[in-house]
Amino acid sequence: MKKTVHLSCEGLTKKYTDKTVVSEVSIKVETGKVVGLLGPNGAGKTTTFYMLVGLIRCDQGQIYMGDENITNSPMHIRSDLGVSYLPQEASIFKNLSFKRII
């Protein structure tokens, strides 16, 4: 049975001024799979995730959902395609119940 790559990125790079915080990251996630990014503090896990969901833009590289290039797509388009982010930190919804948020 052929495995379908649903979310992938190739060569993601992010720099802040002259500091490279993510360098040439490539990931392939098959449909229906759950993955985790592991590494020490400051390794670029959060920055990589933020680039995938569209919170920040990558300086180099490409992000795909299937065959569709979503590198420059805004968060709401990525969310419609199934890529989204729910922070664990307190948010503007902290006074609402979970039921009211969704």
Short mmCIF file of C-alpha atoms in Angstrom, two decimals:
data_model
loop_
_atom_site.label_atom_id
_atom_site.label_comp_id
_atom_site.label_asym_id
_atom_site.label_seq_id
_atom_site.Cartn_x
_atom_site.Cartn_y
_atom_site.Cartn_z
CA MET A 1 0.00 0.00 0.00
CA LYS A 2 1.40 3.40 -0.99
CA LYS A 3 1.95 5.84 1.87
CA THR A 4 0.63 9.35 1.24
CA VAL A 5 2.69 12.32 2.32
CA HIS A 6 0.20 14.88 3.51
CA LEU A 7 2.46 17.57 5.02
CA SER A 8 6.05 18.13 3.98
CA CYS A 9 8.71 20.78 3.95
CA GLU A 10 12.02 21.01 2.17
CA GLY A 11 15.01 23.10 3.21
CA LEU A 12 13.24 25.34 5.75
CA THR A 13 15.56 28.04 7.01
CA LYS A 14 14.95 30.96 9.35
CA LYS A 15 17.37 33.73 10.26
CA TYR A 16 17.06 36.63 12.67
CA THR A 17 19.53 39.34 11.70
CA ASP A 18 22.79 37.36 11.34
CA LYS A 19 21.77 34.35 13.48
CA THR A 20 20.43 31.23 11.76
CA VAL A 21 17.92 29.59 14.10
CA VAL A 22 16.67 26.88 11.70
CA SER A 23 18.85 25.54 8.90
CA GLU A 24 17.72 23.36 5.98
CA VAL A 25 15.00 21.36 7.82
CA SER A 26 13.09 18.80 5.74
CA ILE A 27 10.16 16.80 7.13
CA LYS A 28 7.60 14.41 5.62
CA VAL A 29 4.46 13.49 7.56
CA GLU A 30 2.19 10.77 6.23
CA THR A 31 -1.56 11.15 6.40
CA GLY A 32 -2.92 9.96 9.75
CA LYS A 33 0.44 9.98 11.54
CA VAL A 34 1.35 11.91 14.66
CA VAL A 35 4.92 13.18 14.94
CA GLY A 36 6.95 15.11 17.47
CA LEU A 37 9.94 17.39 17.11
CA LEU A 38 12.59 16.52 19.68
CA GLY A 39 15.71 18.45 20.62
CA PRO A 40 17.32 20.61 23.28
CA ASN A 41 16.25 24.16 24.15
CA GLY A 42 17.13 26.53 21.34
CA ALA A 43 17.31 23.81 18.67
CA GLY A 44 14.61 25.44 16.51
CA LYS A 45 11.65 23.13 17.22
CA THR A 46 9.17 25.92 17.95
CA THR A 47 10.41 28.07 15.08
CA THR A 48 10.06 25.13 12.68
CA PHE A 49 6.53 24.45 13.90
CA TYR A 50 5.60 28.14 13.63
CA MET A 51 6.81 28.15 10.02
CA LEU A 52 4.74 25.04 9.21
CA VAL A 53 1.51 26.51 10.61
CA GLY A 54 2.15 29.98 9.16
CA LEU A 55 2.79 32.02 12.31
CA ILE A 56 6.13 33.13 10.87
CA ARG A 57 7.55 33.05 7.35
CA CYS A 58 10.55 30.98 6.38
CA ASP A 59 13.49 32.73 4.76
CA GLN A 60 14.18 29.74 2.49
CA GLY A 61 12.48 26.46 1.70
CA GLN A 62 9.04 25.23 0.71
CA ILE A 63 6.03 23.81 2.59
CA TYR A 64 3.50 21.49 0.93
CA MET A 65 0.15 19.91 1.70
CA GLY A 66 0.11 17.03 -0.73
CA ASP A 67 1.16 18.59 -4.04
CA GLU A 68 -0.02 22.10 -3.09
CA ASN A 69 2.69 24.61 -2.19
CA ILE A 70 1.44 26.46 0.92
CA THR A 71 4.69 28.27 1.74
CA ASN A 72 3.12 31.70 1.29
CA SER A 73 -0.42 30.77 2.31
CA PRO A 74 -1.89 32.54 5.36
CA MET A 75 -2.82 30.61 8.50
CA HIS A 76 -6.53 30.45 7.70
CA ILE A 77 -5.85 28.73 4.37
CA ARG A 78 -3.49 26.25 6.05
CA SER A 79 -6.13 25.62 8.70
CA ASP A 80 -8.71 24.85 5.99
CA LEU A 81 -6.23 22.27 4.65
CA GLY A 82 -5.79 20.70 8.10
CA VAL A 83 -2.69 22.44 9.46
CA SER A 84 -3.48 24.36 12.63
CA TYR A 85 -2.12 25.40 15.99
CA LEU A 86 -3.71 25.39 19.43
CA PRO A 87 -1.36 26.94 22.02
CA GLN A 88 -1.17 25.47 25.50
CA GLU A 89 -0.44 28.86 27.04
CA ALA A 90 -3.11 31.15 28.43
CA SER A 91 -4.74 33.07 25.63
CA ILE A 92 -7.35 35.71 24.97
CA PHE A 93 -9.91 32.97 25.57
CA LYS A 94 -8.80 32.22 29.14
CA ASN A 95 -12.16 33.31 30.61
CA LEU A 96 -14.16 31.07 28.27
CA SER A 97 -14.92 27.40 28.72
CA PHE A 98 -13.53 24.92 26.20
CA LYS A 99 -17.05 24.44 24.86
CA ARG A 100 -17.44 28.20 24.20
CA ILE A 101 -14.03 28.41 22.50
CA ILE A 102 -14.88 25.77 19.91
#
